[in-house]
């Protein structure tokens, strides 16, 4: 059996896809039409990726993010978390603006 020395630094991997968009699974289950809202957000992410000529970010369902609004779903991305912000999406009509903020298209 060969024992290898521990690495001195962590390995860094750079994915080919943009950072994921996080969506609270608890919020999705509490609001009416949560499944359709998630589908609309996923479709809007795909549409935005086509406009930017790249791959779309993965939409990852997480546990509670700790905000818990009454009639909205909490979402976040690397761009919003860097500025310590979350995006609350209350309806499917808000998904386009939410995606613009989440993937930082406008440099917001």
PDB file of C-alpha atoms in Angstrom:
ATOM      1  CA  UNK A   1       0.000   0.000   0.000  1.00  0.00           C
ATOM      2  CA  UNK A   2       1.357   3.392  -1.011  1.00  0.00           C
ATOM      3  CA  UNK A   3       0.712   6.348   1.204  1.00  0.00           C
ATOM      4  CA  UNK A   4       0.688   9.623  -0.649  1.00  0.00           C
ATOM      5  CA  UNK A   5       1.616  12.885   0.985  1.00  0.00           C
ATOM      6  CA  UNK A   6      -1.317  15.269   1.431  1.00  0.00           C
ATOM      7  CA  UNK A   7      -1.605  18.027  -1.106  1.00  0.00           C
ATOM      8  CA  UNK A   8      -0.408  21.410   0.040  1.00  0.00           C
ATOM      9  CA  UNK A   9      -3.205  23.324  -1.705  1.00  0.00           C
ATOM     10  CA  UNK A  10      -6.708  22.548  -2.936  1.00  0.00           C
ATOM     11  CA  UNK A  11      -7.372  21.714  -6.554  1.00  0.00           C
ATOM     12  CA  UNK A  12      -9.249  24.436  -8.413  1.00  0.00           C
ATOM     13  CA  UNK A  13     -11.659  23.543 -11.213  1.00  0.00           C
ATOM     14  CA  UNK A  14     -13.200  26.042 -13.602  1.00  0.00           C
ATOM     15  CA  UNK A  15     -16.528  24.900 -15.067  1.00  0.00           C
ATOM     16  CA  UNK A  16     -17.517  25.659 -18.651  1.00  0.00           C
ATOM     17  CA  UNK A  17     -20.981  26.727 -17.542  1.00  0.00           C
ATOM     18  CA  UNK A  18     -21.899  29.957 -15.681  1.00  0.00           C
ATOM     19  CA  UNK A  19     -22.380  29.801 -11.897  1.00  0.00           C
ATOM     20  CA  UNK A  20     -25.648  28.184 -10.805  1.00  0.00           C
ATOM     21  CA  UNK A  21     -28.817  30.002  -9.821  1.00  0.00           C
ATOM     22  CA  UNK A  22     -30.171  28.878  -6.461  1.00  0.00           C
ATOM     23  CA  UNK A  23     -33.899  28.616  -5.761  1.00  0.00           C
ATOM     24  CA  UNK A  24     -35.473  27.824  -2.392  1.00  0.00           C
ATOM     25  CA  UNK A  25     -37.361  24.534  -2.452  1.00  0.00           C
ATOM     26  CA  UNK A  26     -39.295  25.400   0.698  1.00  0.00           C
ATOM     27  CA  UNK A  27     -40.646  28.612  -0.880  1.00  0.00           C
ATOM     28  CA  UNK A  28     -41.558  26.708  -4.054  1.00  0.00           C
ATOM     29  CA  UNK A  29     -43.648  24.242  -2.087  1.00  0.00           C
ATOM     30  CA  UNK A  30     -45.477  26.973  -0.134  1.00  0.00           C
ATOM     31  CA  UNK A  31     -46.738  29.161  -2.986  1.00  0.00           C
ATOM     32  CA  UNK A  32     -49.447  28.354  -5.501  1.00  0.00           C
ATOM     33  CA  UNK A  33     -47.974  27.494  -8.894  1.00  0.00           C
ATOM     34  CA  UNK A  34     -44.459  26.940  -7.550  1.00  0.00           C
ATOM     35  CA  UNK A  35     -43.710  24.225 -10.111  1.00  0.00           C
ATOM     36  CA  UNK A  36     -44.783  26.473 -13.007  1.00  0.00           C
ATOM     37  CA  UNK A  37     -42.726  29.347 -11.582  1.00  0.00           C
ATOM     38  CA  UNK A  38     -39.640  27.129 -11.511  1.00  0.00           C
ATOM     39  CA  UNK A  39     -40.270  26.036 -15.116  1.00  0.00           C
ATOM     40  CA  UNK A  40     -40.706  29.665 -16.212  1.00  0.00           C
ATOM     41  CA  UNK A  41     -37.469  30.670 -14.487  1.00  0.00           C
ATOM     42  CA  UNK A  42     -35.615  27.778 -16.130  1.00  0.00           C
ATOM     43  CA  UNK A  43     -37.009  28.719 -19.552  1.00  0.00           C
ATOM     44  CA  UNK A  44     -36.031  32.352 -19.047  1.00  0.00           C
ATOM     45  CA  UNK A  45     -32.483  31.319 -18.073  1.00  0.00           C
ATOM     46  CA  UNK A  46     -32.288  29.291 -21.279  1.00  0.00           C
ATOM     47  CA  UNK A  47     -33.572  32.231 -23.330  1.00  0.00           C
ATOM     48  CA  UNK A  48     -31.020  34.586 -21.743  1.00  0.00           C
ATOM     49  CA  UNK A  49     -28.211  32.108 -22.454  1.00  0.00           C
ATOM     50  CA  UNK A  50     -29.187  31.968 -26.137  1.00  0.00           C
ATOM     51  CA  UNK A  51     -29.044  35.776 -26.269  1.00  0.00           C
ATOM     52  CA  UNK A  52     -25.562  35.693 -24.721  1.00  0.00           C
ATOM     53  CA  UNK A  53     -24.400  32.805 -26.972  1.00  0.00           C
ATOM     54  CA  UNK A  54     -23.467  30.533 -24.121  1.00  0.00           C
ATOM     55  CA  UNK A  55     -24.636  27.777 -21.846  1.00  0.00           C
ATOM     56  CA  UNK A  56     -27.385  28.473 -19.376  1.00  0.00           C
ATOM     57  CA  UNK A  57     -26.712  28.364 -15.642  1.00  0.00           C
ATOM     58  CA  UNK A  58     -28.100  25.358 -13.815  1.00  0.00           C
ATOM     59  CA  UNK A  59     -31.154  26.040 -11.665  1.00  0.00           C
ATOM     60  CA  UNK A  60     -30.403  24.315  -8.359  1.00  0.00           C
ATOM     61  CA  UNK A  61     -33.133  23.734  -5.782  1.00  0.00           C
ATOM     62  CA  UNK A  62     -31.799  24.276  -2.270  1.00  0.00           C
ATOM     63  CA  UNK A  63     -33.133  24.088   1.239  1.00  0.00           C
ATOM     64  CA  UNK A  64     -34.328  27.162   3.087  1.00  0.00           C
ATOM     65  CA  UNK A  65     -32.264  30.276   2.388  1.00  0.00           C
ATOM     66  CA  UNK A  66     -33.551  31.925   5.563  1.00  0.00           C
ATOM     67  CA  UNK A  67     -35.657  34.806   4.234  1.00  0.00           C
ATOM     68  CA  UNK A  68     -39.098  33.142   3.891  1.00  0.00           C
ATOM     69  CA  UNK A  69     -41.361  35.718   2.206  1.00  0.00           C
ATOM     70  CA  UNK A  70     -45.101  35.002   2.262  1.00  0.00           C
ATOM     71  CA  UNK A  71     -45.903  35.051  -1.451  1.00  0.00           C
ATOM     72  CA  UNK A  72     -42.589  34.851  -3.288  1.00  0.00           C
ATOM     73  CA  UNK A  73     -39.709  32.483  -3.965  1.00  0.00           C
ATOM     74  CA  UNK A  74     -36.178  33.354  -2.889  1.00  0.00           C
ATOM     75  CA  UNK A  75     -33.510  33.038  -5.592  1.00  0.00           C
ATOM     76  CA  UNK A  76     -29.822  33.883  -5.603  1.00  0.00           C
ATOM     77  CA  UNK A  77     -26.747  33.617  -7.782  1.00  0.00           C
ATOM     78  CA  UNK A  78     -23.050  34.346  -7.489  1.00  0.00           C
ATOM     79  CA  UNK A  79     -23.663  37.888  -8.784  1.00  0.00           C
ATOM     80  CA  UNK A  80     -26.352  38.646  -6.195  1.00  0.00           C
ATOM     81  CA  UNK A  81     -24.642  36.901  -3.291  1.00  0.00           C
ATOM     82  CA  UNK A  82     -21.469  38.908  -3.945  1.00  0.00           C
ATOM     83  CA  UNK A  83     -23.465  42.061  -3.227  1.00  0.00           C
ATOM     84  CA  UNK A  84     -25.312  40.358  -0.330  1.00  0.00           C
ATOM     85  CA  UNK A  85     -28.684  40.421  -2.102  1.00  0.00           C
ATOM     86  CA  UNK A  86     -31.429  37.909  -2.864  1.00  0.00           C
ATOM     87  CA  UNK A  87     -34.031  38.152  -5.627  1.00  0.00           C
ATOM     88  CA  UNK A  88     -37.648  37.508  -4.636  1.00  0.00           C
ATOM     89  CA  UNK A  89     -39.827  36.246  -7.479  1.00  0.00           C
ATOM     90  CA  UNK A  90     -43.569  36.457  -6.846  1.00  0.00           C
ATOM     91  CA  UNK A  91     -45.018  35.466 -10.220  1.00  0.00           C
ATOM     92  CA  UNK A  92     -44.090  34.120 -13.641  1.00  0.00           C
ATOM     93  CA  UNK A  93     -44.357  37.618 -15.114  1.00  0.00           C
ATOM     94  CA  UNK A  94     -41.380  38.681 -12.965  1.00  0.00           C
ATOM     95  CA  UNK A  95     -39.006  35.979 -14.194  1.00  0.00           C
ATOM     96  CA  UNK A  96     -37.443  37.980 -17.044  1.00  0.00           C
ATOM     97  CA  UNK A  97     -36.418  40.836 -14.758  1.00  0.00           C
ATOM     98  CA  UNK A  98     -35.287  38.382 -12.086  1.00  0.00           C
ATOM     99  CA  UNK A  99     -33.039  36.551 -14.552  1.00  0.00           C
ATOM    100  CA  UNK A 100     -31.543  39.839 -15.720  1.00  0.00           C
ATOM    101  CA  UNK A 101     -30.536  40.591 -12.133  1.00  0.00           C
ATOM    102  CA  UNK A 102     -29.454  37.029 -11.334  1.00  0.00           C
ATOM    103  CA  UNK A 103     -27.056  36.619 -14.250  1.00  0.00           C
ATOM    104  CA  UNK A 104     -25.964  40.252 -14.139  1.00  0.00           C
ATOM    105  CA  UNK A 105     -26.730  40.973 -17.805  1.00  0.00           C
ATOM    106  CA  UNK A 106     -27.056  44.715 -17.328  1.00  0.00           C
ATOM    107  CA  UNK A 107     -24.050  44.997 -15.030  1.00  0.00           C
ATOM    108  CA  UNK A 108     -26.387  45.757 -12.144  1.00  0.00           C
TER     109      UNK A 108
END
